[in-house]
Structure formats: C-alpha cells, structure tokens
C-alpha atoms as a PDB file:
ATOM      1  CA  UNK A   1    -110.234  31.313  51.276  1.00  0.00           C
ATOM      2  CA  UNK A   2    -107.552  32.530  48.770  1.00  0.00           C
ATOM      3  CA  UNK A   3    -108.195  34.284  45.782  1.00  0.00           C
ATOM      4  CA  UNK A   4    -105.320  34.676  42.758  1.00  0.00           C
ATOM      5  CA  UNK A   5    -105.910  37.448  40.182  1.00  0.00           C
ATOM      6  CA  UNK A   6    -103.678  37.016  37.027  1.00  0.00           C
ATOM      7  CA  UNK A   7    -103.153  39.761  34.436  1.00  0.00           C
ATOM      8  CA  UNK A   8    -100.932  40.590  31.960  1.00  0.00           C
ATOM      9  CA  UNK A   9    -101.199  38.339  29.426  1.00  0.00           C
ATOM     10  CA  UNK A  10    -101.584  38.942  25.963  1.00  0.00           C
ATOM     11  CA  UNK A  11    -100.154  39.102  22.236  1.00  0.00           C
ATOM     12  CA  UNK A  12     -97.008  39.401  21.419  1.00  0.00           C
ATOM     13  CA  UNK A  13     -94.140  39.736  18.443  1.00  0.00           C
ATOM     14  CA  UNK A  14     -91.066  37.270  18.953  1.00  0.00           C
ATOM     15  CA  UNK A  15     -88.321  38.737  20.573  1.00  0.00           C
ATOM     16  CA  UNK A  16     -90.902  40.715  22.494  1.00  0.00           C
ATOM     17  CA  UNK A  17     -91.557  41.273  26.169  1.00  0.00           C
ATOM     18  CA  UNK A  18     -94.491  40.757  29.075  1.00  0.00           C
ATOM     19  CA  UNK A  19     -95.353  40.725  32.084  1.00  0.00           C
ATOM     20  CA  UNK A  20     -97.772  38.987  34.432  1.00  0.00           C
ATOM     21  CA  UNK A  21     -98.537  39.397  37.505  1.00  0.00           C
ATOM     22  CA  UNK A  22    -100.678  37.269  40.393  1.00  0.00           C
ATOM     23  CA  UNK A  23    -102.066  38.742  43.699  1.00  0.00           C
ATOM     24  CA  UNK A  24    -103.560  36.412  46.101  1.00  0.00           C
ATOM     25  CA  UNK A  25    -106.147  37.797  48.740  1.00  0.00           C
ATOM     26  CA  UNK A  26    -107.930  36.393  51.239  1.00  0.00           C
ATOM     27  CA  UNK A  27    -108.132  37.188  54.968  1.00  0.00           C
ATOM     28  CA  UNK A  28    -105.796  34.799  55.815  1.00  0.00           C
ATOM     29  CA  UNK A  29    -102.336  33.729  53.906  1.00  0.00           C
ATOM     30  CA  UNK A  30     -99.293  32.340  54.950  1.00  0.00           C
ATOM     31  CA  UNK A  31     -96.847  32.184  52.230  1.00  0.00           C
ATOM     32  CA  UNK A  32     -95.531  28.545  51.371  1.00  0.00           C
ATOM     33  CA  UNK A  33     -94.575  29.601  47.689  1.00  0.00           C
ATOM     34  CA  UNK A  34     -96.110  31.195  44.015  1.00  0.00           C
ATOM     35  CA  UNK A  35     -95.173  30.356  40.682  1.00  0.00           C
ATOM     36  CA  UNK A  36     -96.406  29.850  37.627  1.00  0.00           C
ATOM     37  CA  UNK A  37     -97.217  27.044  34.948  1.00  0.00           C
ATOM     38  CA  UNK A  38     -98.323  27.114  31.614  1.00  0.00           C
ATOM     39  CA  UNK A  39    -100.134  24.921  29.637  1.00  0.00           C
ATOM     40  CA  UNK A  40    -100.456  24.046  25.995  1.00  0.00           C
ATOM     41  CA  UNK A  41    -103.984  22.845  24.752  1.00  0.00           C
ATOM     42  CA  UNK A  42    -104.728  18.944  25.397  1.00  0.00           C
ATOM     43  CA  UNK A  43    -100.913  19.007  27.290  1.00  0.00           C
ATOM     44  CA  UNK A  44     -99.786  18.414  30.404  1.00  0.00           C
ATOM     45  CA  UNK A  45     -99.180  21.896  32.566  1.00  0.00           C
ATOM     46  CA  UNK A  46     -95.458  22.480  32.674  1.00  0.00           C
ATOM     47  CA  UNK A  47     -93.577  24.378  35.965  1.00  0.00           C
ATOM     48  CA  UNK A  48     -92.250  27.720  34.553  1.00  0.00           C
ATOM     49  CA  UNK A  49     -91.189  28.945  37.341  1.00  0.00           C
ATOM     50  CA  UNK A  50     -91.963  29.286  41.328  1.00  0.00           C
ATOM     51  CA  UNK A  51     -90.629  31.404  44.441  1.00  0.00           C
ATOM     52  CA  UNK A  52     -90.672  29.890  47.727  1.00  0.00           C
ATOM     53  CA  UNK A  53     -90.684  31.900  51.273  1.00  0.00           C
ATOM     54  CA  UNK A  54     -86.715  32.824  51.586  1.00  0.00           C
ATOM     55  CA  UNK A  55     -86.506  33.785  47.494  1.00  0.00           C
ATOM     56  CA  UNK A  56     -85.434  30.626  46.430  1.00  0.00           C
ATOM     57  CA  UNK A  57     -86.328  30.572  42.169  1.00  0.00           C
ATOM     58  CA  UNK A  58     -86.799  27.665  40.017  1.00  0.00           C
ATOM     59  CA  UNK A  59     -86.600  27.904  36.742  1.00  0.00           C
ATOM     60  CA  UNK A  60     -87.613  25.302  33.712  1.00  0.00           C
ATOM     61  CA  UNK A  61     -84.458  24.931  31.986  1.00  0.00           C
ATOM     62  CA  UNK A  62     -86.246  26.410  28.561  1.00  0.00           C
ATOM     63  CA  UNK A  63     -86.714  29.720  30.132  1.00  0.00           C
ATOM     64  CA  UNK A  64     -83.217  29.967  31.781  1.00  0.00           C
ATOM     65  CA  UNK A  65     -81.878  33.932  31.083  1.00  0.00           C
ATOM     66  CA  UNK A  66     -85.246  34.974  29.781  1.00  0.00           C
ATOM     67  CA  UNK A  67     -87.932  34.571  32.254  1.00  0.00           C
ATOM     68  CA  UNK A  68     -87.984  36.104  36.168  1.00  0.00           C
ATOM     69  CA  UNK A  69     -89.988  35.518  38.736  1.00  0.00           C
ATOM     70  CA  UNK A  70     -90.245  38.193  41.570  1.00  0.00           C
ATOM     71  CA  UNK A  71     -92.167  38.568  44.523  1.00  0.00           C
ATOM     72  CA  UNK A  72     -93.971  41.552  46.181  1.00  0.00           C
ATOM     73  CA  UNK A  73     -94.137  40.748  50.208  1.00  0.00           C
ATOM     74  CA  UNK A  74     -95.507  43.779  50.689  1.00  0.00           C
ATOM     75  CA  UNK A  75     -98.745  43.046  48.364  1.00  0.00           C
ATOM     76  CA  UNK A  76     -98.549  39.111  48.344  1.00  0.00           C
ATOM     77  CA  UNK A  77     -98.221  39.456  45.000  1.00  0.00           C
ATOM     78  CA  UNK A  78     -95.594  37.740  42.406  1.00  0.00           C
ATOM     79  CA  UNK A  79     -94.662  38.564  38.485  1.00  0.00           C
ATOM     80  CA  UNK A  80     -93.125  36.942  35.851  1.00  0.00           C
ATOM     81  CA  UNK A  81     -91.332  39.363  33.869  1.00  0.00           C
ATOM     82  CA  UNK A  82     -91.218  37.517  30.309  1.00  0.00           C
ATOM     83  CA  UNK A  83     -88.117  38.520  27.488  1.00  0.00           C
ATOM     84  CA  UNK A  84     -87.252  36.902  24.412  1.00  0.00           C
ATOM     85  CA  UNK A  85     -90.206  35.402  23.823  1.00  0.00           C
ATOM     86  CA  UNK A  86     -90.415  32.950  21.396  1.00  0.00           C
ATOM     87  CA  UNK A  87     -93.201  31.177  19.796  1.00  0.00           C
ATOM     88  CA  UNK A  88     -92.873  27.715  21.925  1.00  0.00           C
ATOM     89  CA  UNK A  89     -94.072  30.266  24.506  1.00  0.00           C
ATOM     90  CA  UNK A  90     -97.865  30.385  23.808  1.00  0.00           C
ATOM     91  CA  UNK A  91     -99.612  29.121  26.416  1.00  0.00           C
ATOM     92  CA  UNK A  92    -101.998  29.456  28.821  1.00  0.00           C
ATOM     93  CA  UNK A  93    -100.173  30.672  32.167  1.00  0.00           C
ATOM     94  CA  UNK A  94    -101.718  29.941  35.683  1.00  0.00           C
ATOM     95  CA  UNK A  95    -100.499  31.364  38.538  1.00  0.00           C
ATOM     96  CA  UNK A  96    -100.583  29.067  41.885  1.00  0.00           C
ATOM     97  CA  UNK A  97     -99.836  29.681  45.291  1.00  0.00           C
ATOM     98  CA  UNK A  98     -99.425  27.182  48.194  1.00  0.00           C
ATOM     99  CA  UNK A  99    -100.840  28.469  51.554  1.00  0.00           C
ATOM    100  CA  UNK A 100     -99.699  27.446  54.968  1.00  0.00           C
ATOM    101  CA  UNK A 101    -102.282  28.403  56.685  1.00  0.00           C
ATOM    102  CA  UNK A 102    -104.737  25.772  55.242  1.00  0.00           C
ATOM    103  CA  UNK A 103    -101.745  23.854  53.317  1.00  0.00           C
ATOM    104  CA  UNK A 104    -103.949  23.875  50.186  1.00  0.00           C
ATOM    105  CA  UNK A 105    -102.749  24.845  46.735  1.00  0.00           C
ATOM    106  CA  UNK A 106    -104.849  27.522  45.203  1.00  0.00           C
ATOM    107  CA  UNK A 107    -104.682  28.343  41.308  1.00  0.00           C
ATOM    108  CA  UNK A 108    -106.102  31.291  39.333  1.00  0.00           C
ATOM    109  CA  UNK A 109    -108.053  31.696  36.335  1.00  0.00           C
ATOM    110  CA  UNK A 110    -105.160  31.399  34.018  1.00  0.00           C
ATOM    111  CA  UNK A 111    -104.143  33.946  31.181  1.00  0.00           C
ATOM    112  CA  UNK A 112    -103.154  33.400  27.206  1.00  0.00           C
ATOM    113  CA  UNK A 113     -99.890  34.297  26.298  1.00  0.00           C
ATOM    114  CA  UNK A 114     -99.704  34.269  22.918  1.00  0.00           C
ATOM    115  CA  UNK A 115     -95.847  34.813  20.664  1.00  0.00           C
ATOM    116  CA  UNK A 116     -96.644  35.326  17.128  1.00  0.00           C
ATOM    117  CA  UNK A 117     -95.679  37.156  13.938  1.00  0.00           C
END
C-alpha cells in the first residue's frame, strides 16, 4: 500500500557532503516514523537515524554532529542531509517508514553511498 522512493545517493570525496531523500506514497499513510539504515555487504543493517511523529531524532552515536534527519509533513517525505563523510560511510542506505494505518514497516529500494578518494 506504501511506496518509498530513495534518491540521492552517490559518490563522494571524504570530507564531502549528500543528501538523500525518501517519499512514501500510497493512498493511505499514517505516520508512525522514517529513518534510515545502512548496510555494509554480508553485514547486519545498522539504524542511522529515524524521526518519529512529534520530531523526536535518533541518532547512531557514529554519526552524532554530522548526519540530520528532517522531515517534510507537507510531502511525507524525510532526508538525511549527510556532512563529513568519511569512508566507514559506504553503504547501502534504505529508507523505512512505519505506517499506522496498517502498522506494517515498509522499506525502499535502497541507495549506494559511496566515500572515497
């Protein structure tokens, strides 16, 4: 019923800067919460970062002062505004958002980040 398109992922220098974004759609949504995980080949996905409904952030402790997550009411939509990135970034990032509606977690398709020189 939901939908999650990611974009905004990409290469990039160290020190550099991205930004993704995810937009769920569907006919039906009722916001329980977005964020974002990433996942290194073979590894276990790791929480980034996630929003719930009254702005509430998480971050992992590794992205502290670098990464922020934001969210778009307007266009159920939420980005992750990426600084400093270092190399331990690369990963694959996945967007997921938890719907109240059905109370099902949906994910996206997931996008490479990659931080090299």
């Amino acid at each position: 019923q939901v939908q999650l398109v990611e974009s905004g992922g990409g290469l990039v220098q160290p020190g550099g800067s991205l930004r993704l974004s995810c937009s769920a759609s569907g006919s039906s949504f009722r916001f329980g919460g977005m964020g974002w995980y990433r996942q290194v080949s073979g590894a276990q996905r790791e929480l980034v970062a996630v929003i719930n409904s009254s702005g509430t952030t998480t971050y992992v402790d590794s992205v502290k002062g670098r990464f922020t997550i934001s969210r778009d009411n307007t266009k159920n939509t939420v980005y992750l505004q990426m600084n400093s990135l270092k190399p331990d970034d690369t990963a694959v990032y996945s967007c997921y958002a938890y719907d109240l509606w059905d109370y099902h977690a949906y994910w996206g398709q997931g996008t490479q980040v990659t931080v090299s020189s």
